[in-house]
PDB file of C-alpha atoms in Angstrom:
ATOM      1  CA  SER A   1     106.483 150.526  67.122  1.00 34.00           C
ATOM      2  CA  SER A   2     105.590 151.930  63.734  1.00 34.00           C
ATOM      3  CA  ILE A   3     106.201 155.291  62.113  1.00 35.00           C
ATOM      4  CA  GLY A   4     105.999 156.977  58.739  1.00 33.00           C
ATOM      5  CA  CYS A   5     103.307 157.620  56.149  1.00 29.00           C
ATOM      6  CA  TYR A   6     105.069 157.449  52.797  1.00 29.00           C
ATOM      7  CA  VAL A   7     103.745 156.591  49.338  1.00 28.00           C
ATOM      8  CA  ASN A   8     100.114 155.581  48.968  1.00 29.00           C
ATOM      9  CA  GLY A   9      99.362 155.269  52.643  1.00 30.00           C
ATOM     10  CA  CYS A  10     101.086 154.226  55.811  1.00 29.00           C
ATOM     11  CA  VAL A  11     104.356 152.328  55.599  1.00 32.00           C
ATOM     12  CA  VAL A  12     105.452 150.388  58.652  1.00 34.00           C
ATOM     13  CA  VAL A  13     109.025 150.812  59.829  1.00 38.00           C
ATOM     14  CA  ARG A  14     109.812 148.439  62.670  1.00 38.00           C
ATOM     15  CA  VAL A  15     111.887 149.404  65.694  1.00 38.00           C
ATOM     16  CA  LEU A  16     113.197 146.578  67.830  1.00 37.00           C
ATOM     17  CA  LEU A  17     114.715 146.979  71.284  1.00 34.00           C
ATOM     18  CA  ARG A  18     116.560 143.736  71.953  1.00 35.00           C
ATOM     19  CA  TRP A  19     116.785 142.588  75.564  1.00 34.00           C
ATOM     20  CA  LEU A  20     120.223 141.070  75.271  1.00 33.00           C
ATOM     21  CA  SER A  21     122.268 144.031  74.104  1.00 34.00           C
ATOM     22  CA  LEU A  22     119.794 146.825  74.834  1.00 34.00           C
ATOM     23  CA  GLN A  23     120.362 148.465  71.500  1.00 36.00           C
ATOM     24  CA  CYS A  24     117.984 150.266  69.217  1.00 36.00           C
ATOM     25  CA  TYR A  25     117.615 148.757  65.758  1.00 35.00           C
ATOM     26  CA  LEU A  26     115.988 150.765  63.009  1.00 34.00           C
ATOM     27  CA  PHE A  27     115.075 148.461  60.135  1.00 32.00           C
ATOM     28  CA  LYS A  28     114.522 149.321  56.547  1.00 31.00           C
ATOM     29  CA  TYR A  29     111.227 147.912  55.424  1.00 31.00           C
ATOM     30  CA  PRO A  30     111.027 144.996  54.720  1.00 32.00           C
ATOM     31  CA  ALA A  31     113.073 143.625  57.602  1.00 34.00           C
ATOM     32  CA  THR A  32     115.612 141.904  55.348  1.00 32.00           C
ATOM     33  CA  SER A  33     117.228 145.258  54.580  1.00 30.00           C
ATOM     34  CA  GLU A  34     120.252 146.818  56.278  1.00 32.00           C
ATOM     35  CA  ILE A  35     120.167 147.390  60.032  1.00 31.00           C
ATOM     36  CA  TYR A  36     121.259 150.609  61.722  1.00 30.00           C
ATOM     37  CA  THR A  37     122.390 150.476  65.336  1.00 31.00           C
ATOM     38  CA  ARG A  38     122.743 152.982  68.160  1.00 31.00           C
ATOM     39  CA  LYS A  39     123.301 152.126  71.807  1.00 31.00           C
ATOM     40  CA  ILE A  40     120.681 153.091  74.337  1.00 33.00           C
ATOM     41  CA  VAL A  41     121.524 154.976  77.534  1.00 34.00           C
ATOM     42  CA  GLY A  42     118.559 156.114  79.601  1.00 38.00           C
ATOM     43  CA  SER A  43     115.855 157.654  77.459  1.00 39.00           C
ATOM     44  CA  VAL A  44     117.261 157.462  73.964  1.00 38.00           C
ATOM     45  CA  ARG A  45     116.583 159.005  70.609  1.00 36.00           C
ATOM     46  CA  CYS A  46     117.720 157.232  67.454  1.00 40.00           C
ATOM     47  CA  VAL A  47     118.000 160.239  65.195  1.00 38.00           C
ATOM     48  CA  ASP A  48     118.023 160.865  61.461  1.00 42.00           C
ATOM     49  CA  GLU A  49     118.633 157.418  60.025  1.00 46.00           C
ATOM     50  CA  THR A  50     118.060 157.197  56.279  1.00 52.00           C
ATOM     51  CA  VAL A  51     115.812 154.295  55.334  1.00 53.00           C
ATOM     52  CA  THR A  52     113.994 153.081  52.267  1.00 56.00           C
ATOM     53  CA  ALA A  53     110.286 152.423  52.786  1.00 57.00           C
ATOM     54  CA  ILE A  54     108.310 150.188  50.432  1.00 57.00           C
ATOM     55  CA  ASP A  55     104.518 150.175  50.289  1.00 60.00           C
ATOM     56  CA  GLY A  56     102.203 147.365  49.255  1.00 63.00           C
ATOM     57  CA  ASP A  57     102.446 148.350  45.581  1.00 71.00           C
ATOM     58  CA  GLY A  58     106.240 148.129  45.582  1.00 69.00           C
ATOM     59  CA  ASP A  59     106.737 151.903  45.420  1.00 69.00           C
ATOM     60  CA  THR A  60     109.679 153.230  47.428  1.00 66.00           C
ATOM     61  CA  LYS A  61     110.571 156.399  49.264  1.00 62.00           C
ATOM     62  CA  ASP A  62     113.848 157.395  50.905  1.00 61.00           C
ATOM     63  CA  GLY A  63     113.650 159.540  53.982  1.00 58.00           C
ATOM     64  CA  ASP A  64     115.083 160.448  57.362  1.00 55.00           C
ATOM     65  CA  PHE A  65     113.233 159.095  60.358  1.00 50.00           C
ATOM     66  CA  THR A  66     113.529 160.187  63.976  1.00 50.00           C
ATOM     67  CA  VAL A  67     112.492 157.514  66.438  1.00 48.00           C
ATOM     68  CA  THR A  68     112.210 158.011  70.194  1.00 49.00           C
ATOM     69  CA  ILE A  69     111.892 155.075  72.583  1.00 52.00           C
ATOM     70  CA  ASP A  70     111.134 155.537  76.283  1.00 55.00           C
ATOM     71  CA  ASP A  71     113.841 153.446  77.894  1.00 63.00           C
ATOM     72  CA  THR A  72     113.201 154.599  81.454  1.00 76.00           C
ATOM     73  CA  ALA A  73     110.467 152.076  82.308  1.00 87.00           C
ATOM     74  CA  PRO A  74     112.049 148.965  83.848  1.00 91.00           C
ATOM     75  CA  VAL A  75     109.843 146.251  82.339  1.00 93.00           C
ATOM     76  CA  ARG A  76     109.697 145.557  78.592  1.00 91.00           C
ATOM     77  CA  LEU A  77     107.305 143.368  76.628  1.00 90.00           C
ATOM     78  CA  PHE A  78     108.319 141.678  73.376  1.00 91.00           C
ATOM     79  CA  ASP A  79     106.120 139.798  70.936  1.00 90.00           C
ATOM     80  CA  THR A  80     106.789 136.366  69.456  1.00 91.00           C
ATOM     81  CA  SER A  81     108.997 137.893  66.739  1.00 86.00           C
ATOM     82  CA  GLY A  82     111.160 139.789  69.247  1.00 84.00           C
ATOM     83  CA  ASN A  83     109.624 143.182  68.520  1.00 82.00           C
ATOM     84  CA  LEU A  84     109.203 145.616  71.385  1.00 83.00           C
ATOM     85  CA  VAL A  85     105.497 145.967  72.184  1.00 86.00           C
ATOM     86  CA  ASN A  86     105.694 148.452  75.037  1.00 87.00           C
ATOM     87  CA  THR A  87     107.449 149.331  78.292  1.00 89.00           C
ATOM     88  CA  PHE A  88     105.901 149.271  81.773  1.00 92.00           C
ATOM     89  CA  ASP A  89     106.575 150.285  85.340  1.00 94.00           C
ATOM     90  CA  THR A  90     105.467 146.945  86.802  1.00 97.00           C
ATOM     91  CA  ILE A  91     105.709 143.267  85.935  1.00 98.00           C
ATOM     92  CA  GLN A  92     101.959 142.868  86.373  1.00 97.00           C
ATOM     93  CA  ALA A  93     101.209 145.596  83.838  1.00 96.00           C
ATOM     94  CA  ALA A  94     103.383 143.830  81.258  1.00 96.00           C
ATOM     95  CA  GLU A  95     101.685 140.501  81.976  1.00 97.00           C
ATOM     96  CA  ASP A  96      98.256 142.061  81.610  1.00 97.00           C
ATOM     97  CA  ALA A  97      99.184 143.409  78.176  1.00 95.00           C
ATOM     98  CA  ALA A  98     100.809 140.196  76.924  1.00 96.00           C
ATOM     99  CA  SER A  99      99.624 137.443  74.618  1.00 96.00           C
ATOM    100  CA  ASP A 100     100.729 133.813  74.555  1.00 97.00           C
ATOM    101  CA  GLY A 101     104.375 133.363  73.627  1.00 96.00           C
ATOM    102  CA  TYR A 102     105.448 136.912  74.524  1.00 96.00           C
ATOM    103  CA  THR A 103     108.587 137.655  76.561  1.00 95.00           C
ATOM    104  CA  VAL A 104     108.741 139.958  79.584  1.00 95.00           C
ATOM    105  CA  VAL A 105     112.215 141.390  80.186  1.00 93.00           C
ATOM    106  CA  ILE A 106     112.870 142.936  83.597  1.00 94.00           C
ATOM    107  CA  LEU A 107     115.676 145.373  84.372  1.00 94.00           C
ATOM    108  CA  PRO A 108     117.620 145.202  87.667  1.00 94.00           C
ATOM    109  CA  GLY A 109     115.663 146.136  90.762  1.00 96.00           C
ATOM    110  CA  THR A 110     113.390 144.952  93.537  1.00 97.00           C
ATOM    111  CA  TYR A 111     109.722 144.677  92.594  1.00 98.00           C
ATOM    112  CA  ALA A 112     107.289 144.706  95.535  1.00 97.00           C
ATOM    113  CA  GLU A 113     104.543 142.944  93.652  1.00 97.00           C
ATOM    114  CA  ASN A 114     102.115 140.054  93.861  1.00 97.00           C
ATOM    115  CA  VAL A 115     102.129 138.940  90.235  1.00 98.00           C
ATOM    116  CA  THR A 116      99.255 136.899  88.787  1.00 98.00           C
ATOM    117  CA  ILE A 117      99.966 135.067  85.532  1.00 98.00           C
ATOM    118  CA  ASP A 118      97.300 133.594  83.254  1.00 96.00           C
ATOM    119  CA  THR A 119      99.231 133.627  79.965  1.00 97.00           C
ATOM    120  CA  ALA A 120     101.980 131.403  78.546  1.00 97.00           C
ATOM    121  CA  LEU A 121     105.019 133.717  78.823  1.00 97.00           C
ATOM    122  CA  SER A 122     108.777 133.862  79.296  1.00 97.00           C
ATOM    123  CA  PHE A 123     110.144 136.105  82.057  1.00 97.00           C
ATOM    124  CA  ILE A 124     113.814 137.107  81.854  1.00 95.00           C
ATOM    125  CA  GLY A 125     115.693 139.137  84.441  1.00 94.00           C
ATOM    126  CA  LEU A 126     118.647 141.281  83.436  1.00 92.00           C
ATOM    127  CA  GLY A 127     121.110 141.633  86.295  1.00 91.00           C
ATOM    128  CA  ASP A 128     119.858 141.461  89.885  1.00 95.00           C
ATOM    129  CA  VAL A 129     116.068 141.138  89.737  1.00 96.00           C
ATOM    130  CA  SER A 130     113.942 140.296  92.791  1.00 98.00           C
ATOM    131  CA  ILE A 131     110.195 139.988  93.215  1.00 98.00           C
ATOM    132  CA  SER A 132     109.622 140.737  96.901  1.00 97.00           C
ATOM    133  CA  PRO A 133     105.990 140.839  98.028  1.00 96.00           C
ATOM    134  CA  VAL A 134     105.112 142.172 101.450  1.00 90.00           C
ATOM    135  CA  SER A 135     102.676 139.303 102.015  1.00 94.00           C
ATOM    136  CA  ASN A 136     100.922 136.370 100.329  1.00 95.00           C
ATOM    137  CA  MET A 137     102.386 135.036  97.070  1.00 97.00           C
ATOM    138  CA  ALA A 138     105.123 136.478  94.907  1.00 98.00           C
ATOM    139  CA  ILE A 139     103.711 134.706  91.848  1.00 98.00           C
ATOM    140  CA  THR A 140     100.313 133.116  91.381  1.00 97.00           C
ATOM    141  CA  VAL A 141      99.897 131.057  88.240  1.00 97.00           C
ATOM    142  CA  ALA A 142      96.172 131.050  87.560  1.00 96.00           C
ATOM    143  CA  ALA A 143      94.055 128.482  85.765  1.00 93.00           C
ATOM    144  CA  GLY A 144      94.078 128.497  81.979  1.00 93.00           C
ATOM    145  CA  VAL A 145      97.701 129.244  81.078  1.00 95.00           C
ATOM    146  CA  ASP A 146      97.595 126.373  78.564  1.00 94.00           C
ATOM    147  CA  GLY A 147     101.227 126.569  77.403  1.00 96.00           C
ATOM    148  CA  ASP A 148     104.841 126.886  78.493  1.00 97.00           C
ATOM    149  CA  LEU A 149     105.854 129.249  81.291  1.00 98.00           C
ATOM    150  CA  SER A 150     109.466 130.075  82.136  1.00 98.00           C
ATOM    151  CA  PHE A 151     111.509 132.233  84.520  1.00 98.00           C
ATOM    152  CA  GLU A 152     115.193 132.993  84.019  1.00 96.00           C
ATOM    153  CA  ASN A 153     117.541 134.914  86.332  1.00 96.00           C
ATOM    154  CA  ILE A 154     114.757 136.046  88.666  1.00 98.00           C
ATOM    155  CA  ASN A 155     114.796 135.830  92.473  1.00 98.00           C
ATOM    156  CA  LEU A 156     111.696 135.451  94.618  1.00 98.00           C
ATOM    157  CA  ASP A 157     112.256 136.883  98.089  1.00 98.00           C
ATOM    158  CA  GLY A 158     109.704 136.530 100.870  1.00 96.00           C
ATOM    159  CA  SER A 159     111.848 138.270 103.509  1.00 95.00           C
ATOM    160  CA  GLY A 160     110.436 135.946 106.168  1.00 94.00           C
ATOM    161  CA  THR A 161     106.947 137.455 105.944  1.00 94.00           C
ATOM    162  CA  ALA A 162     105.386 136.490 102.596  1.00 96.00           C
ATOM    163  CA  LEU A 163     103.600 133.170 102.305  1.00 96.00           C
ATOM    164  CA  THR A 164     104.645 131.404  99.079  1.00 97.00           C
ATOM    165  CA  GLY A 165     107.126 132.076  96.304  1.00 98.00           C
ATOM    166  CA  MET A 166     105.097 130.528  93.483  1.00 98.00           C
ATOM    167  CA  THR A 167     101.627 128.986  93.612  1.00 97.00           C
ATOM    168  CA  ILE A 168     100.385 126.962  90.631  1.00 95.00           C
ATOM    169  CA  ALA A 169      96.606 126.736  90.658  1.00 92.00           C
ATOM    170  CA  ALA A 170      94.530 123.713  89.759  1.00 91.00           C
ATOM    171  CA  GLY A 171      93.700 123.928  86.071  1.00 91.00           C
ATOM    172  CA  ALA A 172      96.745 126.030  85.133  1.00 93.00           C
ATOM    173  CA  ASN A 173      97.426 123.362  82.519  1.00 93.00           C
ATOM    174  CA  ILE A 174     101.051 124.375  81.896  1.00 95.00           C
ATOM    175  CA  ASP A 175     102.986 122.280  79.397  1.00 96.00           C
ATOM    176  CA  THR A 176     106.408 122.931  80.973  1.00 97.00           C
ATOM    177  CA  LEU A 177     107.131 125.246  83.874  1.00 97.00           C
ATOM    178  CA  GLY A 178     110.798 126.225  83.940  1.00 98.00           C
ATOM    179  CA  PHE A 179     112.721 128.110  86.613  1.00 98.00           C
ATOM    180  CA  THR A 180     116.455 128.593  86.081  1.00 97.00           C
ATOM    181  CA  ASP A 181     119.346 130.716  87.361  1.00 97.00           C
ATOM    182  CA  GLY A 182     117.324 132.168  90.208  1.00 98.00           C
ATOM    183  CA  SER A 183     116.505 131.739  93.866  1.00 98.00           C
ATOM    184  CA  ILE A 184     113.431 131.324  96.048  1.00 98.00           C
ATOM    185  CA  SER A 185     113.919 132.251  99.680  1.00 97.00           C
ATOM    186  CA  GLY A 186     112.277 133.483 102.854  1.00 96.00           C
ATOM    187  CA  PHE A 187     108.692 132.264 102.361  1.00 97.00           C
ATOM    188  CA  THR A 188     106.940 131.035 105.467  1.00 95.00           C
ATOM    189  CA  SER A 189     104.830 128.342 103.794  1.00 96.00           C
ATOM    190  CA  HIS A 190     106.323 127.110 100.519  1.00 96.00           C
ATOM    191  CA  GLY A 191     108.887 128.056  97.935  1.00 97.00           C
ATOM    192  CA  ILE A 192     106.788 126.399  95.224  1.00 97.00           C
ATOM    193  CA  TRP A 193     103.302 125.009  95.838  1.00 95.00           C
ATOM    194  CA  SER A 194     101.142 123.128  93.356  1.00 93.00           C
ATOM    195  CA  SER A 195      97.830 121.313  93.757  1.00 87.00           C
ATOM    196  CA  ASP A 196      95.479 119.787  91.203  1.00 83.00           C
ATOM    197  CA  ASN A 197      92.708 119.385  93.813  1.00 78.00           C
ATOM    198  CA  GLY A 198      93.124 115.636  93.535  1.00 74.00           C
ATOM    199  CA  ALA A 199      91.884 115.572  89.938  1.00 76.00           C
ATOM    200  CA  PRO A 200      94.892 115.636  87.578  1.00 73.00           C
ATOM    201  CA  ALA A 201      92.766 114.541  84.624  1.00 75.00           C
ATOM    202  CA  THR A 202      90.327 117.443  84.872  1.00 78.00           C
ATOM    203  CA  THR A 203      92.282 120.242  86.615  1.00 83.00           C
ATOM    204  CA  PRO A 204      95.952 119.612  85.763  1.00 88.00           C
ATOM    205  CA  THR A 205      98.587 122.000  87.014  1.00 92.00           C
ATOM    206  CA  MET A 206     101.433 121.150  84.620  1.00 93.00           C
ATOM    207  CA  ASP A 207     102.891 118.326  82.568  1.00 93.00           C
ATOM    208  CA  ASN A 208     106.521 119.044  83.452  1.00 95.00           C
ATOM    209  CA  LEU A 209     108.399 120.968  86.116  1.00 96.00           C
ATOM    210  CA  VAL A 210     112.016 121.851  85.280  1.00 98.00           C
ATOM    211  CA  LEU A 211     114.120 123.504  88.001  1.00 98.00           C
ATOM    212  CA  THR A 212     117.785 124.106  87.203  1.00 98.00           C
ATOM    213  CA  ASP A 213     120.755 126.054  88.576  1.00 97.00           C
ATOM    214  CA  SER A 214     118.752 127.630  91.385  1.00 98.00           C
ATOM    215  CA  ALA A 215     118.851 128.000  95.175  1.00 97.00           C
ATOM    216  CA  PHE A 216     116.115 127.466  97.769  1.00 97.00           C
ATOM    217  CA  SER A 217     116.670 128.790 101.286  1.00 96.00           C
ATOM    218  CA  ASP A 218     114.713 129.519 104.458  1.00 95.00           C
ATOM    219  CA  ASN A 219     111.360 128.476 103.051  1.00 95.00           C
ATOM    220  CA  GLY A 220     108.745 126.704 105.143  1.00 92.00           C
ATOM    221  CA  THR A 221     109.585 128.413 108.416  1.00 91.00           C
ATOM    222  CA  GLY A 222     105.940 128.620 109.456  1.00 90.00           C
ATOM    223  CA  SER A 223     103.737 125.936 110.948  1.00 88.00           C
ATOM    224  CA  GLY A 224     101.917 123.149 109.142  1.00 86.00           C
ATOM    225  CA  ASN A 225     102.918 121.103 106.114  1.00 87.00           C
ATOM    226  CA  THR A 226     105.511 123.528 104.834  1.00 93.00           C
ATOM    227  CA  ALA A 227     108.310 122.838 102.362  1.00 94.00           C
ATOM    228  CA  HIS A 228     110.689 124.308  99.835  1.00 96.00           C
ATOM    229  CA  ILE A 229     108.709 122.529  97.095  1.00 96.00           C
ATOM    230  CA  LYS A 230     105.355 120.808  97.530  1.00 94.00           C
ATOM    231  CA  LEU A 231     103.523 119.166  94.619  1.00 92.00           C
ATOM    232  CA  PHE A 232     100.218 117.845  95.924  1.00 88.00           C
ATOM    233  CA  GLY A 233      98.579 115.202  93.741  1.00 83.00           C
ATOM    234  CA  TYR A 234     101.138 115.851  91.015  1.00 86.00           C
ATOM    235  CA  SER A 235     101.280 113.293  88.198  1.00 83.00           C
ATOM    236  CA  GLY A 236     103.599 115.008  85.704  1.00 87.00           C
ATOM    237  CA  GLY A 237     107.327 114.817  85.059  1.00 91.00           C
ATOM    238  CA  ALA A 238     110.037 116.671  86.947  1.00 93.00           C
ATOM    239  CA  LEU A 239     113.692 117.551  86.457  1.00 96.00           C
ATOM    240  CA  PHE A 240     115.651 118.969  89.405  1.00 97.00           C
ATOM    241  CA  GLN A 241     119.216 119.798  88.378  1.00 97.00           C
ATOM    242  CA  ASN A 242     121.964 121.760  90.141  1.00 97.00           C
ATOM    243  CA  LEU A 243     119.735 122.923  92.981  1.00 97.00           C
ATOM    244  CA  THR A 244     120.718 123.821  96.526  1.00 96.00           C
ATOM    245  CA  PHE A 245     118.445 123.652  99.573  1.00 95.00           C
ATOM    246  CA  ASP A 246     119.280 125.377 102.811  1.00 94.00           C
ATOM    247  CA  GLY A 247     117.431 126.184 106.024  1.00 85.00           C
ATOM    248  CA  THR A 248     114.684 123.575 105.753  1.00 61.00           C
ATOM    249  CA  SER A 249     112.249 123.826 108.634  1.00 49.00           C
TER     250      SER A 249
END
């Protein structure tokens, strides 16, 4: 966010909503200056903080700024520097607005979505976060991600009706796909499914798959070649650590 028009044009004052502590930080400009902090509860207003703004010519201006951040939307998007870009009602809307290297932070709740990802992002759940589609795939990783993709503290729940927890398309070209501190359960076909269409050199899915500290249960209950995890034609590396599997069909 940016506010203020002081001294020879617009001066940027950055406001950062950090996912870890959910606090509002009002920075003096430049960002090396003193930080003011107020906790956020619901929709918050960080009111009347005195800051010093500096324009491109080095001129300064002291003033009181009032900054309002909408903290009611449950999904937040942060840029590569940790600055809050915007808040959204859905995970898909945040993904659509993101650029490579951004972080999507999701507040507790159940999200009845089919999320399609075509950008190299980090997804972080705060508290109890579940993506629970009614049908088809909870997450589809499309071709052309071309970078790292990670999920932390997020549950994928098929409720016995949805098809696949996560599908990685041929040509996704992920460097490392990480899934940690979550669960994938209740999908009739696969928990995780990946296929390079038999051509890993031309349509690679990913170089590395890292699954840690997660639980897989009741996946693959339908007919056919079902499984908790199926990597068809996969030629990359894999690390499976501290995983549990239950209810294999």
